[in-house]
Coordinates of C-alpha atoms and ligand atoms in Angstrom, one line a residue:
X1 CA 0.0 0.0 0.0
X2 CA 2.8 2.4 1.1
X3 CA 4.8 1.3 -1.9
X4 CA 2.1 1.9 -4.4
X5 CA 1.5 5.4 -3.1
X6 CA 5.2 6.2 -3.2
X7 CA 5.4 4.7 -6.8
X8 CA 2.5 6.8 -7.9
X9 CA 4.1 10.0 -6.3
X10 CA 7.5 9.2 -8.0
X11 CA 5.8 8.8 -11.3
X12 CA 4.2 12.2 -11.2
X13 CA 6.8 14.9 -11.7
X14 CA 7.5 16.8 -8.5
X15 CA 7.0 20.6 -9.0
X16 CA 9.9 22.9 -8.5
X17 CA 10.6 24.3 -5.0
X18 CA 9.4 27.8 -6.0
X19 CA 6.1 26.4 -7.3
X20 CA 5.7 24.4 -4.1
X21 CA 6.4 27.3 -1.9
X22 CA 4.1 29.5 -3.8
X23 CA 1.4 26.8 -3.6
X24 CA 1.6 26.5 0.1
X25 CA 1.6 30.3 0.5
X26 CA -1.6 30.5 -1.6
X27 CA -3.1 27.6 0.4
X28 CA -2.2 29.3 3.7
X29 CA -3.7 32.7 2.5
X30 CA -6.8 30.8 1.3
X31 CA -7.2 29.2 4.7
X32 CA -6.7 32.5 6.4
X33 CA -9.3 34.1 4.2
X34 CA -11.7 31.2 4.9
X35 CA -11.1 31.5 8.6
X36 CA -11.6 35.3 8.7
X37 CA -14.7 34.9 6.6
X38 CA -16.5 33.5 9.6
X39 CA -16.3 35.5 12.8
X40 CA -14.4 33.9 15.6
X41 CA -15.7 34.4 19.0
X42 CA -13.3 36.2 21.3
X43 CA -14.7 34.3 24.2
X44 CA -12.7 31.3 25.5
X45 CA -14.1 28.1 26.7
X46 CA -12.5 27.4 30.0
X47 CA -12.7 24.2 32.0
X48 CA -11.1 25.6 35.0
X49 CA -13.6 28.3 35.8
X50 CA -13.8 28.1 39.5
X51 CA -16.9 30.3 39.6
X52 CA -18.8 27.1 39.0
X53 CA -19.4 24.7 41.9
X54 CA -19.5 21.9 39.3
X55 CA -16.0 22.8 38.1
X56 CA -14.7 23.2 41.7
X57 CA -15.9 19.7 42.6
X58 CA -14.3 18.2 39.5
X59 CA -11.1 20.1 40.0
X60 CA -10.5 18.8 43.5
X61 CA -11.5 15.3 42.4
X62 CA -9.0 15.5 39.6
X63 CA -6.3 16.8 42.1
X64 CA -6.8 13.4 43.9
X65 CA -6.6 11.5 40.8
X66 CA -3.4 13.3 39.7
X67 CA -1.8 12.9 43.1
X68 CA -2.4 9.2 43.1
X69 CA -1.1 8.9 39.5
X70 CA 2.1 10.8 40.5
X71 CA 2.6 8.4 43.5
X72 CA 2.1 5.4 41.2
X73 CA 4.4 6.8 38.6
X74 CA 7.2 7.6 41.1
X75 CA 6.7 4.2 42.9
X76 CA 6.8 2.1 39.7
X77 CA 9.7 4.1 38.2
X78 CA 11.7 3.7 41.4
X79 CA 11.0 0.0 41.6
X80 CA 12.0 -0.4 37.9
X81 CA 15.2 1.6 38.3
X82 CA 16.2 -0.2 41.5
X83 CA 15.6 -3.6 39.8
X84 CA 17.4 -2.8 36.6
X85 CA 20.4 -1.5 38.5
X86 CA 20.5 -4.3 41.2
X87 CA 19.9 -7.3 38.9
X88 CA 22.1 -6.2 36.0
X89 CA 23.2 -9.3 34.0
X90 CA 26.9 -8.4 34.2
X91 CA 26.8 -8.4 38.0
X92 CA 24.5 -11.4 38.4
X93 CA 25.6 -14.2 36.2
X94 CA 22.9 -16.6 37.6
X95 CA 19.2 -16.3 37.0
X96 CA 17.7 -14.1 39.8
X97 CA 15.6 -15.6 42.6
X98 CA 11.9 -15.9 41.5
X99 CA 9.2 -14.7 43.9
X100 CA 6.4 -17.0 42.6
X101 CA 4.9 -18.5 45.8
X102 CA 5.9 -15.5 48.0
X103 CA 2.5 -14.9 49.4
X104 CA 3.2 -11.7 51.2
X105 CA 4.7 -10.0 48.2
X106 CA 1.9 -11.2 45.9
X107 CA -0.8 -10.1 48.3
X108 CA 0.9 -6.7 48.6
X109 CA 1.0 -6.3 44.8
X110 CA -2.7 -7.0 44.5
X111 CA -3.7 -5.0 47.6
X112 CA -2.1 -1.7 46.6
X113 CA -3.9 -1.3 43.2
X114 CA -7.2 -2.4 44.8
X115 CA -6.8 0.2 47.6
X116 CA -6.1 2.9 44.9
X117 CA -9.1 1.9 42.8
X118 CA -11.4 1.8 45.9
X119 CA -10.1 5.3 47.0
X120 CA -10.8 6.7 43.5
X121 CA -14.2 5.0 43.4
X122 CA -15.2 6.4 46.8
X123 CA -14.1 9.9 45.8
X124 CA -16.0 9.6 42.5
X125 CA -19.2 8.4 44.1
X126 CA -18.9 11.2 46.7
X127 CA -18.6 13.8 43.9
X128 CA -21.5 12.3 42.1
X129 CA -23.6 12.3 45.2
X130 CA -22.9 16.0 45.6
X131 CA -23.4 17.0 42.0
X132 CA -26.3 14.8 40.7
X133 CA -29.3 15.3 43.0
X134 CA -31.7 17.9 41.8
X135 CA -32.9 20.0 44.7
X136 CA -36.6 20.9 44.8
X137 CA -37.4 24.3 43.3
X138 CA -34.4 24.4 41.0
X139 CA -35.0 26.4 37.8
X140 CA -35.2 24.0 34.9
X141 CA -34.3 24.6 31.2
X142 CA -35.1 22.2 28.5
X143 CA -32.5 22.1 25.7
X144 CA -33.1 20.8 22.3
X145 CA -30.2 20.5 19.9
X146 CA -30.8 20.4 16.1
X147 CA -28.8 20.8 13.0
X148 CA -27.4 23.4 13.7
X149 CA -28.9 25.5 16.5
X150 CA -30.2 25.2 20.0
X151 CA -33.5 25.9 21.6
X152 CA -33.9 26.7 25.3
X153 CA -37.3 26.3 26.8
X154 CA -38.5 27.3 30.3
X155 CA -40.9 24.4 31.0
X156 CA -42.3 26.1 34.2
X157 CA -43.2 29.3 32.4
X158 CA -46.2 29.4 30.3
X159 CA -46.5 32.4 28.1
X160 CA -49.6 34.6 28.5
X161 CA -50.0 34.2 24.7
X162 CA -49.8 30.4 25.0
X163 CA -47.1 27.8 24.8
X164 CA -44.0 27.6 26.9
X165 CA -41.4 30.5 27.0
X166 CA -38.5 29.6 24.7
X167 CA -35.5 31.3 23.3
X168 CA -33.1 30.3 20.5
X169 CA -29.4 30.0 20.8
X170 CA -29.2 32.3 23.9
X171 CA -29.7 30.6 27.2
X172 CA -30.6 32.9 30.0
X173 CA -30.1 31.4 33.5
X174 CA -29.9 32.8 37.1
X175 CA -26.4 33.0 38.7
X176 CA -25.5 31.9 42.2
X177 CA -27.7 28.8 42.3
X178 CA -28.1 25.5 40.7
X179 CA -29.9 25.3 37.4
X180 CA -31.2 21.9 36.1
X181 CA -30.7 21.3 32.4
X182 CA -32.6 18.6 30.4
X183 CA -30.9 18.1 27.1
X184 CA -32.1 16.1 24.1
X185 CA -31.8 16.2 20.3
X186 CA -34.2 16.5 17.4
X187 CA -32.0 14.7 14.8
X188 CA -28.4 13.5 15.3
X189 CA -26.2 13.3 18.4
X190 CA -25.0 16.8 19.5
X191 CA -23.0 17.8 22.6
X192 CA -24.0 20.6 25.0
X193 CA -20.7 22.1 26.2
X194 CA -20.4 25.5 28.0
X195 CA -17.5 24.5 30.3
X196 CA -17.5 27.7 32.4
X197 CA -20.9 26.7 34.0
X198 CA -20.2 22.9 34.3
X199 CA -19.9 19.6 32.6
X200 CA -20.9 18.6 29.1
X201 CA -23.6 16.2 28.1
X202 CA -24.4 14.5 24.8
X203 CA -27.8 15.5 23.3
X204 CA -29.2 12.2 22.0
X205 CA -32.4 11.8 20.0
X206 CA -35.3 10.3 22.2
X207 CA -33.1 10.4 25.4
X208 CA -33.3 13.2 27.9
X209 CA -30.2 13.7 30.0
X210 CA -30.5 15.8 33.2
X211 CA -27.7 17.5 35.2
X212 CA -27.1 20.6 37.2
X213 CA -24.9 23.5 36.3
X214 CA -24.1 26.8 38.1
X215 CA -22.0 29.9 38.2
X216 CA -21.4 32.4 40.9
X217 CA -20.5 35.1 38.4
X218 CA -23.1 36.8 36.3
X219 CA -21.9 37.2 32.7
X220 CA -22.1 36.0 29.1
X221 CA -20.4 32.8 28.5
X222 CA -19.6 30.8 25.3
X223 CA -21.1 27.4 24.5
X224 CA -20.3 25.1 21.6
X225 CA -21.6 21.9 20.2
X226 CA -19.0 19.3 21.2
X227 CA -20.1 16.4 19.1
X228 CA -19.3 16.3 15.3
X229 CA -22.8 16.5 13.8
X230 CA -22.5 17.7 10.3
X231 CA -21.5 20.4 7.9
X232 CA -22.0 23.2 10.4
X233 CA -21.0 21.5 13.6
X234 CA -18.5 24.3 14.3
X235 CA -21.3 26.9 13.7
X236 CA -23.5 25.3 16.3
X237 CA -22.7 27.8 19.1
X238 CA -24.7 29.5 21.7
X239 CA -24.4 32.0 24.6
X240 CA -25.1 31.3 28.2
X241 CA -26.2 34.5 29.9
X242 CA -26.1 34.2 33.7
X243 CA -28.0 37.0 35.5
X244 CA -28.6 38.0 39.1
X245 CA -31.8 36.4 40.4
X246 CA -33.5 39.8 40.3
X247 CA -32.7 40.3 36.6
X248 CA -33.5 36.7 35.7
X249 CA -36.8 37.1 37.3
X250 CA -37.4 40.3 35.3
X251 CA -36.4 38.5 32.1
X252 CA -38.7 35.6 32.8
X253 CA -41.7 37.8 33.7
X254 CA -41.3 39.9 30.6
X255 CA -40.9 36.8 28.4
X256 CA -44.1 35.4 29.9
X257 CA -46.0 38.6 29.3
X258 CA -44.5 39.1 25.9
X259 CA -46.7 39.6 22.8
X260 CA -45.1 40.7 19.6
X261 CA -46.0 44.4 19.0
X262 CA -48.6 45.0 16.4
X263 CA -46.7 46.8 13.5
X264 CA -47.8 50.3 12.5
X265 CA -50.1 50.4 9.4
X266 CA -48.0 51.0 6.3
X267 CA -44.7 50.5 8.0
X268 CA -41.8 48.3 6.8
X269 CA -42.5 46.2 9.9
X270 CA -46.0 45.6 8.8
X271 CA -45.0 44.5 5.3
X272 CA -42.3 42.3 6.9
X273 CA -44.9 40.8 9.3
X274 CA -47.2 40.0 6.4
X275 CA -44.4 38.2 4.5
X276 CA -43.2 36.4 7.7
X277 CA -46.7 35.0 8.3
X278 CA -48.0 34.4 4.8
X279 CA -44.9 34.2 2.6
X280 CA -45.3 35.2 -1.0
X281 CA -47.2 32.4 -2.8
X282 CA -47.0 33.9 -6.2
X283 CA -43.2 33.6 -6.3
X284 CA -43.1 30.4 -4.2
X285 CA -41.5 32.2 -1.2
X286 CA -42.4 30.1 1.9
X287 CA -43.8 31.7 5.0
X288 CA -41.2 32.0 7.9
X289 CA -44.0 31.2 10.2
X290 CA -44.1 27.6 8.9
X291 CA -40.9 27.0 10.9
X292 CA -40.6 29.7 13.4
X293 CA -42.6 30.9 16.4
X294 CA -43.3 34.4 17.4
X295 CA -45.2 34.6 20.7
X296 CA -48.5 36.5 20.4
X297 CA -48.8 36.0 16.6
X298 CA -50.2 33.1 14.5
X299 CA -46.6 32.1 13.8
X300 CA -46.1 28.9 15.7
X301 CA -43.7 26.8 13.7
X302 CA -41.3 24.6 15.7
X303 CA -38.9 23.3 13.0
X304 CA -36.6 26.4 13.5
X305 CA -35.5 28.6 16.4
X306 CA -38.1 30.5 18.3
X307 CA -37.9 34.2 17.1
X308 CA -40.1 35.8 19.8
X309 CA -37.4 38.1 21.1
X310 CA -35.2 38.0 18.0
X311 CA -34.5 41.8 18.3
X312 CA -33.0 41.4 21.8
X313 CA -30.6 38.8 20.6
X314 CA -27.0 39.8 19.7
X315 CA -26.0 36.7 17.9
X316 CA -27.2 35.3 14.5
X317 CA -27.0 31.8 12.9
X318 CA -26.5 30.0 16.2
X319 CA -23.7 32.2 17.4
X320 CA -22.0 32.3 14.0
X321 CA -22.0 36.1 14.1
X322 CA -22.1 38.5 17.0
X323 CA -22.8 42.2 17.7
X324 CA -22.6 44.4 14.6
X325 CA -21.7 41.6 12.3
X326 CA -24.9 39.8 13.4
X327 CA -26.8 42.9 12.4
X328 CA -25.0 43.2 9.0
X329 CA -25.5 39.5 8.2
X330 CA -29.3 39.4 8.8
X331 CA -30.3 40.3 5.2
X332 CA -27.8 38.0 3.6
X333 CA -28.9 35.3 6.0
X334 CA -32.6 35.5 5.1
X335 CA -31.7 35.7 1.5
X336 CA -29.7 32.5 1.2
X337 CA -28.7 31.0 4.5
X338 CA -27.3 27.7 3.2
X339 CA -24.7 29.9 1.3
X340 CA -23.5 31.7 4.5
X341 CA -23.9 28.6 6.8
X342 CA -23.2 25.2 5.2
X343 CA -26.0 22.7 6.0
X344 CA -28.5 25.3 7.1
X345 CA -32.0 23.9 6.5
X346 CA -33.7 27.3 5.9
X347 CA -35.2 27.8 2.4
X348 CA -33.5 30.4 0.2
X349 CA -35.3 33.5 -0.9
X350 CA -33.3 34.5 -3.9
X351 CA -34.4 31.6 -6.1
X352 CA -31.3 29.5 -5.7
X353 CA -31.3 25.8 -4.9
X354 CA -31.3 24.4 -1.4
X355 CA -31.5 20.9 -0.1
X356 CA -34.3 19.5 2.1
X357 CA -33.9 15.9 3.3
X358 CA -31.4 15.2 0.6
X359 CA -33.7 16.6 -2.2
X360 CA -32.8 19.6 -4.1
X361 CA -35.4 22.3 -4.2
X362 CA -35.6 25.8 -5.7
X363 CA -36.3 28.6 -3.3
X364 CA -39.0 31.2 -3.9
X365 CA -38.0 34.8 -4.6
X366 CA -38.3 38.0 -2.5
X367 CA -36.9 41.3 -3.5
X368 CA -34.1 43.0 -1.5
X369 CA -36.7 45.5 -0.2
X370 CA -39.0 42.7 1.0
X371 CA -36.1 40.9 2.7
X372 CA -35.3 44.2 4.3
X373 CA -38.9 44.5 5.5
X374 CA -38.6 41.0 7.1
X375 CA -35.4 42.1 8.8
X376 CA -37.1 45.2 10.1
X377 CA -39.9 43.2 11.5
X378 CA -37.5 40.8 13.3
X379 CA -35.6 43.6 14.7
X380 CA -38.7 45.0 16.2
X381 CA -39.3 41.9 18.3
X382 CA -37.7 43.1 21.5
X383 CA -38.1 42.4 25.1
X384 CA -38.6 45.6 27.2
X385 CA -35.3 47.3 28.1
X386 CA -35.3 46.2 31.8
X387 CA -35.6 42.6 30.6
X388 CA -32.9 42.9 28.0
X389 CA -30.5 40.2 29.3
X390 CA -27.5 41.6 27.3
X391 CA -27.7 45.0 28.8
X392 CA -24.7 45.7 31.1
X393 CA -24.0 42.0 31.4
X394 CA -20.2 41.5 31.3
X395 CA -18.9 39.4 28.5
X396 CA -16.5 36.8 30.0
X397 CA -13.7 36.6 27.6
X398 CA -10.9 34.5 29.0
X399 CA -10.8 34.1 32.7
X400 CA -7.6 32.1 32.5
X401 CA -5.7 35.2 31.2
X402 CA -4.8 38.0 33.6
X403 CA -7.3 40.8 33.2
X404 CA -9.2 38.6 30.7
X405 CA -12.5 39.1 32.3
X406 CA -14.3 42.0 30.8
Ligands
CUA501 CU1 -24.2 19.7 16.8 CU2 -21.9 19.4 16.5

C-alpha cells in the first residue's frame, strides 16, 4: 500500500521548490481568508472556571486522581530503576531468585492497586452524590439541539399568549444557584458544552439527560456543540447568559407577558410581518411562520428557532455572528442562509437551490426590499429594556488570562 503510493508519487513529476512554496503560501492565505470569513468568538471556553461549583468539585476530584497517579508513577519508576540496577546481568551471572509463591509479596502487589481503585471510586461516588441530586425548586431549562442550532425552553413558564417560553441560541439562567438542564436532540447526536458553567452532556435523540450547572459570576459565556454532527458542527454555538436572580426574574416575567408588538399600518415592519406570516405564494416564497414561532402571533412553527425576542438577541446563525456583524448579516442570512452557513436547512429567498432531506429544491423569490422588511420586523421583536439580558452583562472573555474578564 505504502509502496504503491510512493510509486505513484514518484511517477508524477514533483513541482519545483518555487512552485511548491508559492502553492503552500496560496493555500495558507486561502485558509486565512476562509477563517476570517467566519467571525471567531473572542470568548474562550475554560474548563477551570472556579466560579462554577461543578468545576470546583471536578477540579478537587482531579487533584486526587493526579496525586495518586504521581505516586504510582514515582513508585513504579523507582522499583523499575532499582531492579534494573541491582539485577544487571553483568553483575548477576545466575538467574535471579523468583518470587512465585511468595504470598506476602503477591498479596501486597494485588492490595495496593485495589486500595487505589477503591479510593478513587469512593471519591468519584462522593462527587456524584454532591453533583447529581436535583434539589426541589431548581429552575429548569429544556434544551433541544438540532442541525445546527439550540432551543432553550423554560418548562415552568407558560407564556400569556400560549405555549412555553423559549429562546433560540441564547440561554438565560440565574447566577448563584443550581440550574437543572434537560438536554435532548431532534435529529443526530450533539454535545452541549459550556465549560464555564459545568460539565458537558451529549444531546441524544429520544433520550433526555439531566444534570445541574451553576456559576457564581453573572456574565455572558460561550457554549459550543461538542459532538461532530454535520457540515455546520463548528457553527452550532450559543451563549449562556447568567443573570442575578433579580434580573433573571425580570427576564422571565417579561418573556411570559410578551406579545409581539402590532406593527404600525403602512410601515416596513407591517410589510415584513405579512411576508413572515404568509410568505409570497405567487413567487413560491415560503412563510417564515411555517418553521418559526413568534409569541403572540399566529406564527407557531417549531422546526426552526423561536424568534419571539429576536430583536433582543445579539447573535445570529446559532452564534456564528455576534454584535454588529450579526446585524449586518441578517439580510444575507434571510436571502440565502445555506450559502453563508453550510448545511442550514432554511429555504432560500433568492431563487437559488437548497437541499431538504437530501432533495434539491428551488427557493422562492423575495426582492431585497422585501427581505429588508422582514429584517425590520424581526428587529422590532424586542423584550422591554429592563428585561434585556444583554444590557450591562459583562462578557466573560478569557478568565484564565490576567485581566481577561471584561
Ligand atoms: Cu451539533 Cu456538533
